[in-house]
């Protein structure tokens, strides 16, 4: 099996990944010990070395190399009744750094993707304000704007894992998260433009899509760091991310980041909408439920190696890489265990360390080829650190659905394959 | 425009606000004038809702269950429905009017939504009279059974968060760690062995 065949496979399986890993391993070995006559990729002139490639305008909006065609969002069909109210997953195991490319940021819709011409889009602010207002997109782009890097994590990320290991790959267990640079107007400025009344305590963003998503947000948060954003990673929002306008609610559960934002109501009480009563409330073992669990707590996952990214190169130097984030602020430390949490080493955080943003960590080890039980444990600037799944279950039971930030374990086997497991 | 800091945007007209501001709060704020009976709701439900939610709110396939599940919230497999879980009737009216039927939202009249809400109360044994009429007048008299069982986020009081401080770094577990569960056994990941063989 050539690498190219694997790369273009539309539905990479664990088995084909394993084959790919082994094939690559063999190839790498061949390079490691030069064969007689030399490597033909070096000794023979290659096509790309002889013939001209495509010209500058062949790709007006560039796409990744065809050899990266497997780096895509994936869904799990059995999770939901309909693709229009469903979820897909960011391929975390294929990414590095802290920024998620726009085209593979996970999607979560409740009524499909609304396709809106920005010229037809309006934002209304009404309720407990001095002057209810209507803005066009052009109006919004005349306000002073900010650029901020934030992670956006679905409240249900890892939710399928409450009862134990279920999905085999960090794309599926942890991929309802992305992290981009948002450009937008502070919500505070828009509220000040309308003039909020003294009894105003809550705001409620509402989407223009067929689900008309609504959530109650306390005024303190609205005036603190919320944005009304129109760009991500420098370009307009993607339709599936709320084009032309979305809420940015830093550190808080993704559901509140209302897409296709068309209205913000100001009120004195929360509205108790469907997405903050029936959904996004966290049922505990005693039958009672938490409401308004907004913050996404400190969390991390090792993205490589992981079930979709087995070790293909054999023993020796191994880069353990992963991501960590906390809705409370900066990540100050990530510890990594090779033995299922008995002993820990502090990993190296590389790249920007920004509040409520993804952080990249690395631990470089010399793998002796023995089984590993890999774990990572994030700590944030407020001293909160990531609990084990069992600690969470002791406090909450197994029916909370949302807010599973428990420590993930990967079992690395001698052949380099990796499996999602639970440990004692 | 006069006013504001930047003078951007324009004043929203009352008819524009009325068109978009349709949300309802538990105290009844936002309820439109209107009414509908359980019997009317049954007809509307059969025509518009039962194909997904089932004749008795039991849910078809993976579509949401709307009725039943009473006293199951502490069970191993709780069934969270309007009757067993939802705290406020206002949410039923608001959500049905805003987002249902799925694929044809905003197609129901205010009276239709009162009738459907009445029927959902009936399916959940919260009203037992087919002649019961729900209206903006008596709406807030109805309380759902699970209203009192929600409380504000107190995660930071959980032991693993409350302790803060330095976590254990070495010899944290007395015995060697054992694997207790494997995703591979369950094998429900897309592109796993079964899919592979089918391909």
Coordinates of C-alpha atoms in Angstrom, one line a residue:
Chain A
X1 CA 0.0 0.0 0.0
X2 CA 1.5 3.3 -1.0
X3 CA 1.3 6.4 1.2
X4 CA -0.7 8.1 -1.5
X5 CA -3.4 5.4 -1.5
X6 CA -3.7 5.7 2.2
X7 CA -3.9 9.4 2.1
X8 CA -6.7 9.4 -0.3
X9 CA -8.8 6.8 1.4
X10 CA -12.1 8.5 2.2
X11 CA -12.7 6.5 5.4
X12 CA -9.5 5.6 7.1
X13 CA -9.9 2.7 9.4
X14 CA -7.9 1.6 12.3
X15 CA -6.7 -1.3 10.4
X16 CA -5.6 0.7 7.3
X17 CA -4.0 3.2 9.7
X18 CA -2.1 0.4 11.2
X19 CA -1.1 -0.8 7.8
X20 CA -0.1 2.7 6.8
X21 CA 1.9 3.0 10.0
X22 CA 3.7 -0.2 9.4
X23 CA 4.3 0.7 5.7
X24 CA 5.8 4.0 6.7
X25 CA 7.9 2.4 9.3
X26 CA 9.4 0.1 6.7
X27 CA 10.1 3.0 4.4
X28 CA 11.7 5.0 7.2
X29 CA 13.8 2.0 8.1
X30 CA 15.0 1.8 4.5
X31 CA 16.1 5.4 4.6
X32 CA 17.8 4.8 8.0
X33 CA 20.1 2.3 6.4
X34 CA 21.1 3.3 2.9
X35 CA 20.5 0.6 0.4
X36 CA 23.0 -0.4 -2.3
X37 CA 23.0 2.1 -5.1
X38 CA 21.3 4.7 -3.1
X39 CA 17.7 5.8 -2.6
X40 CA 16.1 6.2 -6.0
X41 CA 14.1 9.2 -4.7
X42 CA 17.6 10.8 -4.5
X43 CA 19.5 9.1 -7.3
X44 CA 16.8 9.4 -9.9
X45 CA 15.4 12.7 -11.2
X46 CA 11.8 13.0 -10.1
X47 CA 8.9 14.5 -12.1
X48 CA 8.5 17.5 -9.8
X49 CA 12.2 18.2 -10.3
X50 CA 11.9 18.2 -14.1
X51 CA 8.5 19.5 -15.2
X52 CA 6.8 22.8 -14.4
X53 CA 4.1 22.9 -11.8
X54 CA 0.9 24.8 -11.9
X55 CA 1.0 28.6 -12.2
X56 CA 0.0 31.2 -9.7
X57 CA -3.7 31.4 -10.4
X58 CA -4.3 27.7 -10.6
X59 CA -5.5 27.8 -7.0
X60 CA -7.3 31.1 -6.3
X61 CA -8.3 29.7 -2.9
X62 CA -5.8 27.1 -2.0
X63 CA -6.5 23.7 -0.5
X64 CA -4.2 21.3 1.4
X65 CA -2.0 18.9 -0.6
X66 CA -3.8 15.9 -2.0
X67 CA -1.6 13.8 0.4
X68 CA -3.4 15.5 3.3
X69 CA -6.9 14.5 2.1
X70 CA -7.5 12.4 5.1
X71 CA -7.2 15.4 7.4
X72 CA -10.9 16.1 7.5
X73 CA -13.8 16.5 9.9
X74 CA -15.6 13.2 10.6
X75 CA -18.9 12.4 12.2
X76 CA -20.3 9.5 14.1
X77 CA -23.6 8.6 12.4
X78 CA -25.2 6.8 15.3
X79 CA -24.8 9.7 17.7
X80 CA -27.8 11.8 16.5
X81 CA -31.1 11.4 14.7
X82 CA -30.3 13.8 11.9
X83 CA -27.3 15.4 10.3
X84 CA -28.8 18.9 10.6
X85 CA -28.9 18.7 14.3
X86 CA -25.6 17.0 14.9
X87 CA -21.9 17.2 15.5
X88 CA -18.7 16.5 13.7
X89 CA -15.1 16.4 15.0
X90 CA -11.9 18.3 14.4
X91 CA -9.0 16.0 13.4
X92 CA -6.9 16.9 16.4
X93 CA -4.4 14.1 15.8
X94 CA -3.3 15.6 12.5
X95 CA -2.8 19.2 13.8
X96 CA 0.0 21.0 15.6
X97 CA 0.4 24.4 17.2
X98 CA -2.7 26.1 18.7
X99 CA -4.7 27.4 15.7
X100 CA -7.3 25.3 14.0
X101 CA -7.6 25.7 10.2
X102 CA -11.0 27.1 9.4
X103 CA -12.0 24.3 7.0
X104 CA -11.7 21.6 9.7
X105 CA -13.1 23.4 12.8
X106 CA -15.7 21.0 14.2
X107 CA -19.4 21.8 13.4
X108 CA -22.4 21.7 15.7
X109 CA -25.7 22.8 14.2
X110 CA -29.3 22.5 15.5
X111 CA -31.0 23.4 12.3
X112 CA -28.4 22.9 9.6
X113 CA -26.2 25.6 8.1
X114 CA -28.0 28.9 7.5
X115 CA -26.8 30.5 4.2
X116 CA -27.1 34.2 4.7
X117 CA -26.1 37.0 2.4
X118 CA -24.5 39.5 4.6
X119 CA -26.4 42.3 2.9
X120 CA -29.5 40.7 4.2
X121 CA -28.3 40.2 7.7
X122 CA -29.5 42.4 10.6
X123 CA -28.5 42.5 14.3
X124 CA -31.2 43.8 16.6
X125 CA -30.6 44.9 20.2
X126 CA -33.8 45.2 22.2
X127 CA -35.3 44.8 25.7
X128 CA -34.1 46.8 28.7
X129 CA -32.2 49.4 26.6
X130 CA -32.7 53.1 26.2
X131 CA -32.9 52.8 22.4
X132 CA -33.6 49.4 20.7
X133 CA -31.3 49.3 17.6
X134 CA -30.9 47.6 14.3
X135 CA -27.4 47.2 12.8
X136 CA -26.3 46.2 9.3
X137 CA -23.1 44.3 8.8
X138 CA -21.7 47.6 7.5
X139 CA -22.6 49.4 10.7
X140 CA -20.9 46.7 12.8
X141 CA -17.7 47.0 10.9
X142 CA -17.5 50.7 11.8
X143 CA -17.1 49.9 15.6
X144 CA -13.7 49.6 17.1
X145 CA -12.7 45.9 16.9
X146 CA -10.5 43.4 18.7
X147 CA -8.5 40.3 17.8
X148 CA -8.5 37.5 20.3
X149 CA -7.4 33.8 20.2
X150 CA -9.9 31.6 22.0
X151 CA -10.8 27.9 22.1
X152 CA -14.4 27.0 21.5
X153 CA -15.4 23.6 23.1
X154 CA -18.7 22.0 22.9
X155 CA -20.2 21.3 26.3
X156 CA -20.6 17.7 25.1
X157 CA -17.0 17.1 24.1
X158 CA -16.0 13.7 25.5
X159 CA -19.6 13.2 26.6
X160 CA -19.8 9.8 25.1
X161 CA -17.0 8.7 27.4
X162 CA -18.8 9.2 30.7
X163 CA -19.5 5.5 31.1
X164 CA -16.1 4.4 29.9
X165 CA -14.0 4.2 26.8
X166 CA -16.1 4.1 23.7
X167 CA -14.7 5.9 20.7
X168 CA -11.2 5.0 19.5
X169 CA -9.5 8.2 18.5
X170 CA -8.9 11.7 20.0
X171 CA -10.8 13.2 17.0
X172 CA -13.9 11.5 18.4
X173 CA -13.2 11.7 22.1
X174 CA -11.9 15.3 22.2
X175 CA -12.5 16.8 18.7
X176 CA -15.5 19.0 19.6
X177 CA -13.1 21.8 20.1
X178 CA -11.3 24.4 17.9
X179 CA -9.2 27.4 18.5
X180 CA -9.0 30.4 16.1
X181 CA -8.3 34.1 16.1
X182 CA -11.6 36.0 16.2
X183 CA -12.0 39.5 15.0
X184 CA -15.0 41.3 16.3
X185 CA -16.6 44.1 18.2
X186 CA -16.8 43.9 22.0
X187 CA -20.4 43.2 22.9
X188 CA -20.0 46.0 25.5
X189 CA -19.7 48.6 22.8
X190 CA -22.9 47.5 21.2
X191 CA -24.8 47.4 24.5
X192 CA -23.5 50.9 25.3
X193 CA -24.6 52.1 22.0
X194 CA -28.2 51.1 22.8
X195 CA -27.8 52.2 26.5
X196 CA -28.5 49.5 29.0
X197 CA -31.0 50.3 31.8
X198 CA -30.0 50.0 35.4
X199 CA -32.1 46.9 36.0
X200 CA -30.5 45.0 33.1
X201 CA -28.9 41.8 34.4
X202 CA -28.9 39.4 31.5
X203 CA -28.5 39.3 27.7
X204 CA -29.9 36.7 25.4
X205 CA -28.3 36.2 21.9
X206 CA -30.5 34.6 19.3
X207 CA -29.5 32.9 16.0
X208 CA -31.1 33.5 12.6
X209 CA -31.1 29.8 11.6
X210 CA -34.0 27.4 11.8
X211 CA -33.2 26.4 15.4
X212 CA -33.3 30.1 16.5
X213 CA -30.7 29.3 19.1
X214 CA -31.1 31.3 22.3
X215 CA -29.1 31.3 25.6
X216 CA -29.1 33.5 28.7
X217 CA -25.8 35.2 29.5
X218 CA -25.2 37.2 32.7
X219 CA -24.5 40.9 32.1
X220 CA -21.2 40.7 33.9
X221 CA -19.9 38.3 31.3
X222 CA -21.4 40.3 28.4
X223 CA -19.6 43.4 29.5
X224 CA -16.4 41.6 30.2
X225 CA -14.9 39.8 27.2
X226 CA -17.8 38.7 24.9
X227 CA -17.3 39.6 21.2
X228 CA -19.6 39.9 18.2
X229 CA -17.3 38.4 15.7
X230 CA -17.3 38.5 11.9
X231 CA -13.8 37.0 11.1
X232 CA -11.9 33.9 12.1
X233 CA -8.3 33.4 11.4
X234 CA -8.3 36.6 9.3
X235 CA -11.1 35.7 6.9
X236 CA -14.9 35.9 7.1
X237 CA -16.5 33.3 9.3
X238 CA -17.3 30.1 7.5
X239 CA -21.0 29.5 6.8
X240 CA -20.9 26.5 9.2
X241 CA -19.4 28.8 11.9
X242 CA -22.1 31.4 11.7
X243 CA -21.4 33.6 8.7
X244 CA -21.8 36.5 8.8
X245 CA -21.9 37.0 12.5
X246 CA -21.5 35.0 15.7
X247 CA -21.2 35.4 19.5
X248 CA -17.8 34.7 21.1
X249 CA -18.2 33.8 24.8
X250 CA -14.6 33.1 25.9
X251 CA -14.0 30.1 28.1
X252 CA -17.7 29.2 28.2
X253 CA -19.4 26.2 26.6
X254 CA -19.7 26.3 22.9
X255 CA -23.5 26.3 22.8
X256 CA -23.5 29.9 24.0
X257 CA -21.5 31.1 21.1
X258 CA -24.7 31.7 19.1
X259 CA -24.1 31.6 15.3
X260 CA -25.8 33.6 12.6
X261 CA -26.4 36.1 15.4
X262 CA -29.4 38.3 14.7
X263 CA -30.7 39.6 18.0
X264 CA -29.5 40.3 21.5
X265 CA -32.2 40.9 24.1
X266 CA -31.5 42.6 27.4
X267 CA -33.5 41.6 30.4
X268 CA -33.6 41.4 34.2
X269 CA -34.0 37.6 34.6
X270 CA -32.7 34.6 32.7
X271 CA -35.0 33.2 30.1
X272 CA -34.6 29.5 30.8
X273 CA -34.6 28.5 27.1
X274 CA -34.6 25.0 25.9
X275 CA -30.8 24.9 25.5
X276 CA -30.4 25.8 29.2
X277 CA -33.1 23.6 30.7
X278 CA -33.6 20.4 28.6
X279 CA -30.1 20.6 27.2
X280 CA -26.9 21.9 28.7
X281 CA -28.0 21.1 32.2
X282 CA -25.9 18.4 34.0
X283 CA -27.8 15.6 35.7
X284 CA -26.2 14.2 38.8
X285 CA -26.4 10.8 40.4
X286 CA -29.1 11.9 42.9
X287 CA -31.5 13.0 40.2
X288 CA -30.9 16.7 40.6
X289 CA -29.3 18.8 37.9
X290 CA -26.9 21.7 37.7
X291 CA -27.9 24.6 35.5
X292 CA -25.8 27.4 34.1
X293 CA -22.6 25.3 34.0
X294 CA -21.0 27.8 31.7
X295 CA -17.2 27.5 32.2
X296 CA -15.2 24.8 30.4
X297 CA -12.8 23.5 33.0
X298 CA -9.1 22.7 32.5
X299 CA -8.6 19.9 30.1
X300 CA -6.0 18.3 27.9
X301 CA -5.4 15.3 25.6
X302 CA -2.4 13.7 24.0
X303 CA -3.0 14.0 20.3
X304 CA 0.1 12.0 19.2
X305 CA 0.5 9.2 19.7
X306 CA -3.2 8.3 19.8
X307 CA -5.5 5.6 18.3
X308 CA -5.6 7.3 14.9
X309 CA -1.9 8.3 15.1
X310 CA 0.0 5.1 16.0
X311 CA 3.8 5.0 16.4
X312 CA 5.1 4.0 13.1
X313 CA 8.9 4.5 13.6
X314 CA 9.8 1.9 16.2
X315 CA 11.9 2.5 19.3
X316 CA 13.9 5.6 20.0
X317 CA 13.1 9.3 20.0
X318 CA 9.3 9.9 20.3
X319 CA 7.5 13.2 20.4
X320 CA 4.5 13.1 22.7
X321 CA 2.3 16.0 21.7
X322 CA -1.0 17.3 22.9
X323 CA -3.3 20.3 23.6
X324 CA -4.5 21.8 26.8
X325 CA -7.0 24.5 27.5
X326 CA -9.0 26.1 30.4
X327 CA -12.0 28.3 30.4
X328 CA -10.7 29.9 33.6
X329 CA -7.6 31.4 31.9
X330 CA -4.1 30.4 30.9
X331 CA -2.7 26.9 31.2
X332 CA 0.4 27.1 33.4
X333 CA 1.5 23.5 33.3
X334 CA 0.8 20.1 31.7
X335 CA 2.0 16.9 33.3
X336 CA 2.4 13.7 31.3
X337 CA 2.4 10.2 32.7
X338 CA 3.7 7.1 30.8
X339 CA 2.4 4.7 33.4
X340 CA -1.3 5.4 33.9
X341 CA -0.9 8.2 36.4
X342 CA 1.6 6.7 38.9
X343 CA 4.4 9.0 38.0
X344 CA 4.3 12.3 36.2
X345 CA 6.7 14.5 34.3
X346 CA 6.1 18.2 33.5
X347 CA 5.8 18.7 29.7
X348 CA 7.0 21.7 27.8
X349 CA 4.4 24.2 26.6
X350 CA 5.5 25.7 23.3
X351 CA 4.0 28.6 21.4
X352 CA 1.7 31.4 22.7
X353 CA 0.1 30.9 26.1
X354 CA -3.0 33.0 25.9
X355 CA -6.0 33.0 28.3
X356 CA -8.9 30.8 27.3
X357 CA -7.0 29.6 24.3
X358 CA -5.5 26.2 23.3
X359 CA -2.0 25.5 24.4
X360 CA 0.4 23.1 22.7
X361 CA 2.6 20.8 24.9
X362 CA 5.4 18.3 24.1
X363 CA 7.3 15.7 26.0
X364 CA 10.2 14.3 24.1
X365 CA 11.1 10.7 25.3
X366 CA 13.2 7.8 24.2
X367 CA 10.7 5.0 23.7
X368 CA 12.1 1.6 24.6
X369 CA 9.2 -0.2 22.8
X370 CA 7.4 -1.2 26.0
X371 CA 3.7 -0.7 26.7
X372 CA 2.7 2.8 27.8
X373 CA -0.4 4.1 29.5
X374 CA -0.2 7.7 28.4
X375 CA -2.0 10.5 30.3
X376 CA -1.9 14.3 30.4
X377 CA -3.0 16.5 33.2
X378 CA -3.6 20.3 32.7
X379 CA -3.3 23.0 35.4
X380 CA -4.6 26.5 34.9
X381 CA -3.5 29.8 36.4
X382 CA -6.1 29.6 39.2
X383 CA -4.6 26.4 40.5
X384 CA -7.4 24.2 39.2
X385 CA -6.1 21.0 37.7
X386 CA -7.7 18.4 35.5
X387 CA -9.4 15.6 37.5
X388 CA -9.4 11.9 36.6
X389 CA -12.6 10.5 35.1
X390 CA -13.1 8.5 38.2
X391 CA -13.0 11.6 40.4
X392 CA -15.6 13.2 38.2
X393 CA -17.8 10.1 38.4
X394 CA -17.6 10.1 42.2
X395 CA -18.9 13.6 42.3
X396 CA -21.4 13.4 39.4
X397 CA -22.3 9.9 38.5
X398 CA -22.4 8.9 34.8
X399 CA -25.3 10.8 33.4
X400 CA -24.1 14.4 33.2
X401 CA -23.5 14.2 29.5
X402 CA -21.7 17.5 29.4
X403 CA -18.4 18.8 30.9
X404 CA -16.4 15.7 30.9
X405 CA -12.8 17.0 31.3
X406 CA -11.4 13.9 32.9
X407 CA -7.9 12.7 32.2
X408 CA -7.7 10.5 29.0
X409 CA -5.6 7.4 28.9
X410 CA -4.1 5.9 25.8
X411 CA -2.6 2.4 25.8
X412 CA 0.4 2.3 23.6
X413 CA 1.3 -1.3 22.7
X414 CA 4.7 -2.7 21.7
X415 CA 3.6 -2.7 18.0
X416 CA 3.0 1.0 18.2
X417 CA -0.8 0.8 18.0
X418 CA -2.8 2.9 20.5
X419 CA -6.1 2.3 22.1
X420 CA -8.6 4.3 24.2
X421 CA -8.7 2.7 27.6
X422 CA -9.9 3.2 31.2
X423 CA -7.5 2.3 34.0
X424 CA -7.7 1.5 37.7
Chain B
X1 CA -28.8 58.8 14.4
X2 CA -28.6 60.9 17.6
X3 CA -27.5 59.2 20.8
X4 CA -25.1 56.3 21.6
X5 CA -21.4 56.7 21.6
X6 CA -20.8 56.2 17.9
X7 CA -24.2 57.0 16.5
X8 CA -24.2 53.8 14.5
X9 CA -27.3 51.7 13.8
X10 CA -30.9 52.9 13.7
X11 CA -33.8 52.6 16.1
X12 CA -35.7 49.4 15.8
X13 CA -39.4 49.8 14.9
X14 CA -42.1 48.2 17.2
X15 CA -43.2 45.9 14.4
X16 CA -39.6 44.7 13.8
X17 CA -39.2 43.9 17.5
X18 CA -42.5 42.1 17.6
X19 CA -41.5 40.0 14.6
X20 CA -38.3 38.7 16.2
X21 CA -38.8 39.0 20.0
X22 CA -41.0 36.0 20.6
X23 CA -39.2 34.5 23.6
X24 CA -41.1 33.7 26.8
X25 CA -39.9 33.5 30.3
X26 CA -41.1 31.3 33.2
X27 CA -43.0 34.2 34.7
X28 CA -45.1 34.4 31.5
X29 CA -43.4 37.5 30.1
X30 CA -43.7 37.4 26.4
X31 CA -46.8 35.1 26.2
X32 CA -49.1 36.1 23.3
X33 CA -52.8 36.4 23.7
X34 CA -54.4 33.1 22.7
X35 CA -55.6 29.6 23.7
X36 CA -55.8 26.0 22.6
X37 CA -57.3 22.7 24.0
X38 CA -55.9 19.3 24.5
X39 CA -58.2 17.9 21.9
X40 CA -57.1 20.5 19.3
X41 CA -53.5 19.8 20.2
X42 CA -53.9 16.1 19.6
X43 CA -55.0 16.7 16.0
X44 CA -52.1 19.2 15.4
X45 CA -49.7 16.8 17.0
X46 CA -50.7 13.8 14.9
X47 CA -50.4 15.9 11.7
X48 CA -47.1 17.7 12.6
X49 CA -45.2 16.0 15.3
X50 CA -46.0 12.2 15.7
X51 CA -43.9 11.2 12.7
X52 CA -40.8 11.9 14.7
X53 CA -41.9 12.1 18.3
X54 CA -44.3 9.1 18.2
X55 CA -48.1 9.0 18.9
X56 CA -47.6 9.2 22.6
X57 CA -44.4 11.3 22.7
X58 CA -42.3 8.2 23.0
X59 CA -40.0 9.2 20.2
X60 CA -39.4 7.3 16.9
X61 CA -35.9 5.9 16.5
X62 CA -33.4 8.5 17.9
X63 CA -35.9 11.4 17.8
X64 CA -36.5 13.0 21.2
X65 CA -38.9 11.5 23.7
X66 CA -41.3 14.1 24.9
X67 CA -43.4 12.2 27.5
X68 CA -43.0 9.7 30.3
X69 CA -39.8 8.9 32.2
X70 CA -41.3 10.0 35.5
X71 CA -39.1 9.3 38.6
X72 CA -36.2 7.9 36.4
X73 CA -33.7 10.8 37.0
X74 CA -31.7 8.9 39.5
X75 CA -31.8 5.6 37.5
X76 CA -28.9 4.2 35.7
X77 CA -30.6 5.2 32.4
X78 CA -32.7 8.2 33.1
X79 CA -35.4 9.3 30.6
X80 CA -35.4 13.0 30.5
X81 CA -38.7 14.4 29.0
X82 CA -40.8 17.5 29.4
X83 CA -42.8 15.7 32.2
X84 CA -39.9 14.1 33.9
X85 CA -37.1 16.7 33.5
X86 CA -38.0 20.1 32.1
X87 CA -38.5 22.8 34.8
X88 CA -40.7 25.3 33.1
X89 CA -43.7 25.2 30.7
X90 CA -42.7 28.5 29.2
X91 CA -39.8 26.6 27.6
X92 CA -42.2 24.2 25.8
X93 CA -44.2 27.0 24.3
X94 CA -41.2 29.1 23.4
X95 CA -39.2 26.2 21.8
X96 CA -42.1 24.7 19.8
X97 CA -43.0 28.1 18.5
X98 CA -39.4 29.1 17.7
X99 CA -38.0 25.9 16.2
X100 CA -40.6 23.2 15.6
X101 CA -41.7 21.3 13.5
X102 CA -38.1 20.4 12.7
X103 CA -37.7 21.5 9.0
X104 CA -40.7 23.8 9.1
X105 CA -40.1 26.2 12.0
X106 CA -42.4 29.2 12.6
X107 CA -45.3 27.5 10.7
X108 CA -47.6 27.2 13.8
X109 CA -50.0 29.9 14.9
X110 CA -49.9 31.1 18.5
X111 CA -53.2 29.2 19.2
X112 CA -51.7 26.1 17.6
X113 CA -48.8 26.3 20.0
X114 CA -51.1 26.7 23.0
X115 CA -53.0 23.6 21.8
X116 CA -49.8 21.6 21.3
X117 CA -48.5 22.6 24.7
X118 CA -51.8 21.6 26.3
X119 CA -51.5 18.2 24.5
X120 CA -47.9 17.7 25.7
X121 CA -49.2 18.4 29.3
X122 CA -51.8 15.7 28.7
X123 CA -49.3 13.2 27.3
X124 CA -47.3 13.8 30.4
X125 CA -50.3 13.3 32.8
X126 CA -49.9 16.8 34.0
X127 CA -53.5 17.6 32.9
X128 CA -56.0 14.7 32.5
X129 CA -59.0 16.4 30.8
X130 CA -59.2 16.4 27.0
X131 CA -61.3 19.6 27.3
X132 CA -58.6 21.4 29.2
X133 CA -57.8 24.7 27.5
X134 CA -54.4 26.4 28.0
X135 CA -54.3 30.1 27.5
X136 CA -52.2 33.1 28.3
X137 CA -54.5 33.6 31.3
X138 CA -54.0 30.3 33.0
X139 CA -50.5 29.4 31.6
X140 CA -48.4 30.3 34.7
X141 CA -50.7 28.3 37.0
X142 CA -49.2 25.1 35.5
X143 CA -46.0 24.0 37.2
X144 CA -43.9 21.1 35.9
X145 CA -42.9 18.4 38.4
X146 CA -39.1 18.8 38.2
X147 CA -38.9 22.6 38.7
X148 CA -37.3 22.4 42.1
X149 CA -34.5 20.0 41.1
X150 CA -32.2 22.4 39.3
X151 CA -29.5 24.3 41.1
X152 CA -26.7 26.8 40.2
X153 CA -23.3 25.6 39.1
X154 CA -21.2 24.6 42.1
X155 CA -18.5 22.6 40.4
X156 CA -15.7 24.5 42.2
X157 CA -16.9 22.8 45.4
X158 CA -16.2 19.4 44.1
X159 CA -13.2 17.9 46.0
X160 CA -10.9 17.6 42.9
X161 CA -11.3 21.3 42.2
X162 CA -11.5 22.6 45.8
X163 CA -8.2 21.1 46.7
X164 CA -6.1 23.0 44.2
X165 CA -2.5 23.0 45.3
X166 CA 0.2 20.7 44.1
X167 CA -0.9 17.4 42.6
X168 CA 0.9 14.1 43.2
X169 CA 3.9 13.7 40.9
X170 CA 5.4 10.3 41.9
X171 CA 4.3 7.0 43.3
X172 CA 0.7 8.3 43.1
X173 CA -0.9 4.8 43.0
X174 CA 0.1 2.0 45.3
X175 CA -0.3 -0.8 42.7
X176 CA 0.6 -1.1 39.1
X177 CA -2.1 0.4 36.9
X178 CA -4.6 -2.0 35.3
X179 CA -6.6 -1.5 32.2
X180 CA -10.3 -1.8 33.2
X181 CA -12.0 -1.0 29.9
X182 CA -11.1 -0.8 26.2
X183 CA -12.8 1.1 23.3
X184 CA -11.8 -1.8 21.0
X185 CA -14.1 -4.2 22.8
X186 CA -17.1 -2.0 22.2
X187 CA -16.0 -1.1 18.7
X188 CA -18.5 1.5 17.6
X189 CA -15.9 3.9 16.1
X190 CA -16.6 4.7 12.4
X191 CA -14.1 3.0 10.2
X192 CA -13.4 0.3 12.8
X193 CA -13.1 -3.4 12.1
X194 CA -16.6 -4.1 10.9
X195 CA -16.7 -1.2 8.5
X196 CA -13.3 -2.2 7.2
X197 CA -14.5 -5.7 6.3
X198 CA -17.5 -4.3 4.6
X199 CA -15.4 -2.0 2.5

